[in-house]
PDB file of C-alpha atoms in Angstrom:
ATOM      1  CA  MET A   1     -24.218  10.126   5.330  1.00 45.00           C
ATOM      2  CA  ASN A   2     -26.225  13.157   6.341  1.00 54.00           C
ATOM      3  CA  SER A   3     -24.619  15.292   9.011  1.00 58.00           C
ATOM      4  CA  THR A   4     -27.651  15.611  10.983  1.00 56.00           C
ATOM      5  CA  HIS A   5     -27.394  11.967  11.884  1.00 84.00           C
ATOM      6  CA  ILE A   6     -24.044  12.592  13.625  1.00 90.00           C
ATOM      7  CA  PRO A   7     -24.746  11.671  17.359  1.00 93.00           C
ATOM      8  CA  GLY A   8     -24.385  14.626  19.708  1.00 94.00           C
ATOM      9  CA  LEU A   9     -24.191  17.247  16.863  1.00 94.00           C
ATOM     10  CA  SER A  10     -27.303  19.360  18.153  1.00 94.00           C
ATOM     11  CA  GLU A  11     -25.823  19.307  21.665  1.00 96.00           C
ATOM     12  CA  PHE A  12     -22.310  20.377  20.249  1.00 97.00           C
ATOM     13  CA  LEU A  13     -23.796  23.332  18.412  1.00 96.00           C
ATOM     14  CA  TYR A  14     -25.832  24.455  21.415  1.00 96.00           C
ATOM     15  CA  ASP A  15     -22.824  24.241  23.828  1.00 97.00           C
ATOM     16  CA  TYR A  16     -20.319  25.741  21.353  1.00 97.00           C
ATOM     17  CA  ARG A  17     -22.428  28.423  19.758  1.00 97.00           C
ATOM     18  CA  ARG A  18     -19.742  30.113  17.722  1.00 98.00           C
ATOM     19  CA  MET A  19     -19.040  26.813  15.845  1.00 97.00           C
ATOM     20  CA  ALA A  20     -21.078  26.168  12.748  1.00 96.00           C
ATOM     21  CA  LEU A  21     -21.622  23.535  10.050  1.00 93.00           C
ATOM     22  CA  ARG A  22     -19.735  24.212   6.745  1.00 87.00           C
ATOM     23  CA  PRO A  23     -20.173  22.263   3.543  1.00 76.00           C
ATOM     24  CA  GLU A  24     -17.292  20.299   2.252  1.00 77.00           C
ATOM     25  CA  PRO A  25     -17.610  17.630  -0.475  1.00 75.00           C
ATOM     26  CA  GLY A  26     -16.598  14.086   0.530  1.00 68.00           C
ATOM     27  CA  THR A  27     -16.679  14.770   4.403  1.00 70.00           C
ATOM     28  CA  ARG A  28     -19.549  13.773   6.675  1.00 77.00           C
ATOM     29  CA  ALA A  29     -19.392  17.130   8.378  1.00 89.00           C
ATOM     30  CA  VAL A  30     -17.175  20.090   8.913  1.00 94.00           C
ATOM     31  CA  LEU A  31     -17.474  22.350  11.811  1.00 96.00           C
ATOM     32  CA  LYS A  32     -15.643  25.722  11.812  1.00 96.00           C
ATOM     33  CA  GLY A  33     -15.622  28.733  14.076  1.00 97.00           C
ATOM     34  CA  SER A  34     -14.456  29.899  17.490  1.00 98.00           C
ATOM     35  CA  PHE A  35     -14.430  27.157  20.065  1.00 98.00           C
ATOM     36  CA  ASP A  36     -15.029  28.649  23.512  1.00 98.00           C
ATOM     37  CA  PHE A  37     -14.433  26.456  26.496  1.00 97.00           C
ATOM     38  CA  SER A  38     -14.062  26.598  30.328  1.00 96.00           C
ATOM     39  CA  ALA A  39     -12.418  23.831  32.140  1.00 95.00           C
ATOM     40  CA  GLU A  40     -10.709  22.939  35.424  1.00 92.00           C
ATOM     41  CA  TYR A  41      -8.824  19.744  36.215  1.00 88.00           C
ATOM     42  CA  ARG A  42      -7.282  18.144  39.257  1.00 79.00           C
ATOM     43  CA  GLU A  43      -7.842  21.239  41.382  1.00 81.00           C
ATOM     44  CA  MET A  44      -5.771  23.221  38.998  1.00 88.00           C
ATOM     45  CA  VAL A  45      -6.593  26.753  37.881  1.00 94.00           C
ATOM     46  CA  LYS A  46      -9.815  27.294  35.942  1.00 95.00           C
ATOM     47  CA  ILE A  47      -9.147  28.343  32.298  1.00 96.00           C
ATOM     48  CA  GLN A  48     -11.505  30.148  29.983  1.00 97.00           C
ATOM     49  CA  ASP A  49     -10.248  30.436  26.538  1.00 97.00           C
ATOM     50  CA  SER A  50     -11.126  30.254  22.870  1.00 98.00           C
ATOM     51  CA  TYR A  51      -9.467  28.802  19.641  1.00 98.00           C
ATOM     52  CA  ASP A  52     -10.419  29.126  16.000  1.00 98.00           C
ATOM     53  CA  LEU A  53     -10.886  25.496  14.802  1.00 98.00           C
ATOM     54  CA  LEU A  54     -11.865  23.460  11.808  1.00 97.00           C
ATOM     55  CA  ILE A  55     -13.118  20.037  12.808  1.00 97.00           C
ATOM     56  CA  ARG A  56     -13.609  17.344  10.178  1.00 95.00           C
ATOM     57  CA  VAL A  57     -15.948  14.610  11.185  1.00 94.00           C
ATOM     58  CA  PRO A  58     -15.273  11.179   9.279  1.00 91.00           C
ATOM     59  CA  ALA A  59     -17.993   9.040   7.800  1.00 88.00           C
ATOM     60  CA  GLU A  60     -17.132   6.267  10.236  1.00 91.00           C
ATOM     61  CA  PHE A  61     -17.675   8.500  13.467  1.00 94.00           C
ATOM     62  CA  PRO A  62     -17.719   7.541  16.241  1.00 94.00           C
ATOM     63  CA  ARG A  63     -15.661   4.407  15.207  1.00 94.00           C
ATOM     64  CA  ASP A  64     -13.139   6.778  13.682  1.00 95.00           C
ATOM     65  CA  LEU A  65     -11.746  10.122  15.188  1.00 96.00           C
ATOM     66  CA  PRO A  66     -12.337  13.611  13.847  1.00 96.00           C
ATOM     67  CA  SER A  67      -9.427  15.707  12.798  1.00 96.00           C
ATOM     68  CA  VAL A  68      -8.971  19.148  14.253  1.00 98.00           C
ATOM     69  CA  MET A  69      -6.903  22.081  12.887  1.00 97.00           C
ATOM     70  CA  GLU A  70      -6.293  25.309  14.808  1.00 97.00           C
ATOM     71  CA  THR A  71      -6.666  27.922  12.103  1.00 95.00           C
ATOM     72  CA  SER A  72      -5.584  31.065  14.141  1.00 90.00           C
ATOM     73  CA  ARG A  73      -2.171  29.519  14.715  1.00 91.00           C
ATOM     74  CA  ARG A  74      -1.929  30.387  18.332  1.00 94.00           C
ATOM     75  CA  ILE A  75      -0.341  27.067  19.006  1.00 95.00           C
ATOM     76  CA  PRO A  76       3.284  27.299  18.012  1.00 93.00           C
ATOM     77  CA  ARG A  77       4.315  24.831  15.028  1.00 90.00           C
ATOM     78  CA  ASP A  78       7.597  24.004  16.521  1.00 89.00           C
ATOM     79  CA  GLY A  79       7.508  20.412  17.128  1.00 83.00           C
ATOM     80  CA  LYS A  80       6.914  20.976  20.853  1.00 85.00           C
ATOM     81  CA  HIS A  81       3.198  21.684  20.964  1.00 89.00           C
ATOM     82  CA  HIS A  82       1.696  18.500  19.629  1.00 90.00           C
ATOM     83  CA  VAL A  83       0.757  19.701  16.188  1.00 92.00           C
ATOM     84  CA  ASN A  84       1.263  17.179  13.513  1.00 90.00           C
ATOM     85  CA  GLN A  85       3.025  17.867  10.233  1.00 88.00           C
ATOM     86  CA  ASP A  86      -0.118  18.200   8.335  1.00 91.00           C
ATOM     87  CA  GLY A  87      -1.478  20.863  10.632  1.00 93.00           C
ATOM     88  CA  THR A  88      -3.926  18.667  12.682  1.00 95.00           C
ATOM     89  CA  LEU A  89      -3.644  18.701  16.401  1.00 95.00           C
ATOM     90  CA  CYS A  90      -2.147  15.692  18.197  1.00 92.00           C
ATOM     91  CA  LEU A  91      -4.716  15.302  20.939  1.00 93.00           C
ATOM     92  CA  GLY A  92      -3.049  12.290  22.397  1.00 91.00           C
ATOM     93  CA  GLY A  93      -2.556   8.566  21.652  1.00 92.00           C
ATOM     94  CA  ARG A  94      -5.264   7.568  19.242  1.00 94.00           C
ATOM     95  CA  PRO A  95      -6.105   4.266  20.796  1.00 95.00           C
ATOM     96  CA  ARG A  96      -6.640   6.042  24.131  1.00 95.00           C
ATOM     97  CA  LEU A  97      -8.787   8.677  22.400  1.00 96.00           C
ATOM     98  CA  ILE A  98     -11.028   6.090  20.628  1.00 97.00           C
ATOM     99  CA  LEU A  99     -11.481   4.375  23.915  1.00 96.00           C
ATOM    100  CA  LEU A 100     -12.547   7.701  25.510  1.00 96.00           C
ATOM    101  CA  LEU A 101     -14.777   8.283  22.726  1.00 97.00           C
ATOM    102  CA  SER A 102     -16.310   4.875  23.123  1.00 97.00           C
ATOM    103  CA  LYS A 103     -17.597   5.698  26.564  1.00 96.00           C
ATOM    104  CA  THR A 104     -19.581   8.661  25.265  1.00 97.00           C
ATOM    105  CA  PRO A 105     -19.844   8.127  21.540  1.00 97.00           C
ATOM    106  CA  THR A 106     -21.127  11.468  20.569  1.00 97.00           C
ATOM    107  CA  LEU A 107     -19.739  14.667  19.132  1.00 97.00           C
ATOM    108  CA  ILE A 108     -20.207  16.511  22.386  1.00 97.00           C
ATOM    109  CA  GLY A 109     -18.545  13.433  24.160  1.00 97.00           C
ATOM    110  CA  TYR A 110     -15.505  13.824  21.835  1.00 98.00           C
ATOM    111  CA  ALA A 111     -15.317  17.655  22.594  1.00 98.00           C
ATOM    112  CA  GLU A 112     -15.503  17.256  26.375  1.00 97.00           C
ATOM    113  CA  ASN A 113     -13.266  14.200  26.850  1.00 96.00           C
ATOM    114  CA  CYS A 114     -10.656  14.638  23.956  1.00 96.00           C
ATOM    115  CA  LEU A 115     -10.569  18.037  22.671  1.00 98.00           C
ATOM    116  CA  VAL A 116     -11.146  20.303  25.735  1.00 97.00           C
ATOM    117  CA  PRO A 117      -8.351  18.634  27.861  1.00 95.00           C
ATOM    118  CA  TYR A 118      -5.883  19.269  24.953  1.00 95.00           C
ATOM    119  CA  LEU A 119      -6.846  22.878  24.676  1.00 97.00           C
ATOM    120  CA  TYR A 120      -6.730  23.363  28.456  1.00 96.00           C
ATOM    121  CA  ASN A 121      -3.181  21.845  28.281  1.00 94.00           C
ATOM    122  CA  MET A 122      -2.139  24.300  25.728  1.00 95.00           C
ATOM    123  CA  SER A 123      -3.685  27.351  27.277  1.00 96.00           C
ATOM    124  CA  HIS A 124      -2.152  26.564  30.561  1.00 94.00           C
ATOM    125  CA  LYS A 125       1.311  26.305  28.961  1.00 93.00           C
ATOM    126  CA  LEU A 126       0.866  29.389  26.751  1.00 93.00           C
ATOM    127  CA  LYS A 127      -0.272  31.491  29.724  1.00 93.00           C
ATOM    128  CA  TYR A 128       1.967  30.303  32.517  1.00 92.00           C
ATOM    129  CA  GLY A 129       4.952  28.575  30.670  1.00 90.00           C
ATOM    130  CA  GLY A 130       6.753  25.626  31.987  1.00 88.00           C
ATOM    131  CA  SER A 131       5.863  22.120  31.333  1.00 87.00           C
ATOM    132  CA  PHE A 132       2.306  20.882  30.301  1.00 89.00           C
ATOM    133  CA  PRO A 133       0.207  20.219  33.317  1.00 87.00           C
ATOM    134  CA  PHE A 134      -1.000  16.841  31.986  1.00 81.00           C
ATOM    135  CA  ASP A 135       1.276  13.885  30.900  1.00 73.00           C
ATOM    136  CA  ASP A 136       3.458  14.937  27.928  1.00 70.00           C
ATOM    137  CA  LEU A 137       3.891  12.098  25.536  1.00 73.00           C
ATOM    138  CA  ALA A 138       6.628  12.043  22.981  1.00 73.00           C
ATOM    139  CA  HIS A 139       5.510  13.285  19.694  1.00 69.00           C
ATOM    140  CA  GLY A 140       4.276  11.119  16.982  1.00 75.00           C
ATOM    141  CA  PHE A 141       3.935   7.265  16.744  1.00 82.00           C
ATOM    142  CA  PRO A 142       6.828   6.386  19.224  1.00 85.00           C
ATOM    143  CA  GLY A 143       4.829   8.327  22.041  1.00 87.00           C
ATOM    144  CA  GLU A 144       1.567   6.775  20.895  1.00 89.00           C
ATOM    145  CA  LEU A 145       3.240   3.281  21.443  1.00 93.00           C
ATOM    146  CA  GLU A 146       4.533   4.297  24.935  1.00 92.00           C
ATOM    147  CA  ASP A 147       0.918   5.222  25.659  1.00 93.00           C
ATOM    148  CA  CYS A 148      -0.419   2.023  24.219  1.00 94.00           C
ATOM    149  CA  ALA A 149       1.880   0.002  26.350  1.00 95.00           C
ATOM    150  CA  ASP A 150       0.341   1.739  29.407  1.00 94.00           C
ATOM    151  CA  LEU A 151      -3.126   1.389  28.035  1.00 94.00           C
ATOM    152  CA  PHE A 152      -2.660  -2.338  27.498  1.00 95.00           C
ATOM    153  CA  ASN A 153      -0.661  -2.834  30.679  1.00 94.00           C
ATOM    154  CA  LEU A 154       2.291  -4.191  28.633  1.00 96.00           C
ATOM    155  CA  LYS A 155       5.959  -3.698  29.438  1.00 95.00           C
ATOM    156  CA  SER A 156       7.316  -2.168  26.201  1.00 95.00           C
ATOM    157  CA  SER A 157       6.527  -0.218  23.093  1.00 94.00           C
ATOM    158  CA  ASP A 158       7.420  -3.400  20.892  1.00 96.00           C
ATOM    159  CA  GLN A 159       4.635  -5.418  22.816  1.00 97.00           C
ATOM    160  CA  ALA A 160       2.225  -2.532  22.125  1.00 96.00           C
ATOM    161  CA  LYS A 161       3.036  -2.442  18.507  1.00 95.00           C
ATOM    162  CA  TYR A 162       2.620  -6.122  18.168  1.00 96.00           C
ATOM    163  CA  ALA A 163      -0.762  -5.846  20.012  1.00 97.00           C
ATOM    164  CA  LEU A 164      -1.819  -3.093  17.473  1.00 96.00           C
ATOM    165  CA  GLU A 165      -0.778  -5.493  14.610  1.00 96.00           C
ATOM    166  CA  LEU A 166      -2.942  -8.237  15.871  1.00 97.00           C
ATOM    167  CA  LEU A 167      -5.915  -5.862  16.232  1.00 97.00           C
ATOM    168  CA  GLY A 168      -5.414  -5.190  12.504  1.00 96.00           C
ATOM    169  CA  ILE A 169      -6.023  -8.770  11.451  1.00 96.00           C
ATOM    170  CA  LYS A 170      -9.110 -11.074  11.895  1.00 96.00           C
ATOM    171  CA  LYS A 171      -9.707 -12.343  15.338  1.00 95.00           C
ATOM    172  CA  ARG A 172      -9.729 -16.017  14.415  1.00 95.00           C
ATOM    173  CA  HIS A 173      -6.167 -15.576  12.782  1.00 97.00           C
ATOM    174  CA  ALA A 174      -4.855 -13.263  15.643  1.00 97.00           C
ATOM    175  CA  ASN A 175      -5.830 -15.902  18.360  1.00 97.00           C
ATOM    176  CA  LYS A 176      -3.346 -18.262  16.715  1.00 97.00           C
ATOM    177  CA  TYR A 177      -0.315 -16.083  17.336  1.00 97.00           C
ATOM    178  CA  PRO A 178       1.678 -15.698  20.551  1.00 97.00           C
ATOM    179  CA  CYS A 179       0.215 -13.294  22.995  1.00 97.00           C
ATOM    180  CA  PRO A 180       1.770  -9.866  23.212  1.00 96.00           C
ATOM    181  CA  CYS A 181       2.001  -9.944  26.985  1.00 95.00           C
ATOM    182  CA  GLY A 182       4.815 -12.486  26.839  1.00 93.00           C
ATOM    183  CA  CYS A 183       3.045 -15.418  28.607  1.00 95.00           C
ATOM    184  CA  ARG A 184       4.102 -17.852  25.892  1.00 92.00           C
ATOM    185  CA  LEU A 185       0.482 -18.739  25.285  1.00 97.00           C
ATOM    186  CA  ARG A 186      -1.320 -18.340  22.154  1.00 97.00           C
ATOM    187  CA  LEU A 187      -3.535 -15.100  22.432  1.00 97.00           C
ATOM    188  CA  GLY A 188      -6.623 -17.090  22.196  1.00 95.00           C
ATOM    189  CA  ARG A 189      -5.700 -18.848  25.460  1.00 96.00           C
ATOM    190  CA  CYS A 190      -4.577 -15.848  27.394  1.00 97.00           C
ATOM    191  CA  ARG A 191      -6.804 -13.448  29.408  1.00 94.00           C
ATOM    192  CA  PHE A 192      -5.113 -10.588  27.721  1.00 96.00           C
ATOM    193  CA  ASN A 193      -7.295 -11.592  24.810  1.00 96.00           C
ATOM    194  CA  SER A 194     -10.299  -9.932  26.558  1.00 95.00           C
ATOM    195  CA  ARG A 195      -8.365  -6.457  26.610  1.00 94.00           C
ATOM    196  CA  LEU A 196      -7.923  -6.680  22.758  1.00 95.00           C
ATOM    197  CA  ARG A 197     -11.573  -7.799  22.387  1.00 95.00           C
ATOM    198  CA  GLU A 198     -12.693  -4.564  23.982  1.00 94.00           C
ATOM    199  CA  PHE A 199     -10.862  -2.643  21.309  1.00 96.00           C
ATOM    200  CA  ARG A 200     -12.192  -4.756  18.494  1.00 96.00           C
ATOM    201  CA  GLN A 201     -15.551  -3.587  19.381  1.00 95.00           C
ATOM    202  CA  ILE A 202     -14.886   0.167  19.261  1.00 96.00           C
ATOM    203  CA  ALA A 203     -12.769   0.507  15.931  1.00 95.00           C
ATOM    204  CA  SER A 204     -12.349  -1.593  12.729  1.00 95.00           C
ATOM    205  CA  ARG A 205      -9.307  -3.615  11.762  1.00 95.00           C
ATOM    206  CA  SER A 206      -8.493  -1.160   8.979  1.00 95.00           C
ATOM    207  CA  TRP A 207      -8.449   1.555  11.556  1.00 96.00           C
ATOM    208  CA  PHE A 208      -5.887  -0.203  13.599  1.00 95.00           C
ATOM    209  CA  ARG A 209      -3.801  -1.054  10.607  1.00 94.00           C
ATOM    210  CA  SER A 210      -3.716   2.678   9.633  1.00 91.00           C
ATOM    211  CA  LEU A 211      -2.092   3.740  12.878  1.00 89.00           C
ATOM    212  CA  GLY A 212       1.384   3.041  11.970  1.00 73.00           C
ATOM    213  CA  LYS A 213       0.979   4.455   8.373  1.00 71.00           C
ATOM    214  CA  SER A 214       0.088   8.043   9.385  1.00 62.00           C
ATOM    215  CA  LYS A 215       1.564  10.943  11.317  1.00 49.00           C
TER     216      LYS A 215
END
């Protein structure tokens, strides 16, 4: 698919003028350069900063998330700063990110709602020390499950993992299984089904199946 068809690409290149398209076979689009941002959250200090980034936009965008690498290595690779083993940045729980992206399903929406908050978090910690100003999830899939439990309003990570497994199979089959919320009803008879239905509309079954197999 042609990179010019990526929703929000022109706005992204206008707002982040030191980022540019770079050719890469087999990828819908690659953006590389200096990502300059200015942000302020929750009445905290305003931060202006820049990171050298490489952003790979998948063919399924916006029903799949871009991957982001920080090429200048300002962010420590010590397991404490949310950098994955493959060098990509862990911007947060992927189900939450795909939900955020679905609200503004464009590249500029991804930058503003997913990427900039992560970079603000990092810049604040690198400059001022201490803990991250935003919620700090446990690294990797365990932290993602904790976030999913909160996102789905479930009581445990095991329930969240089960909910993700149900999102990975066909709806008509999933509806016959016990509901993850613990109500003892089948999923198809519980109002929790509407929550999972929302996620089925924003990502594919294969995307949800992939969550536990990576990172």
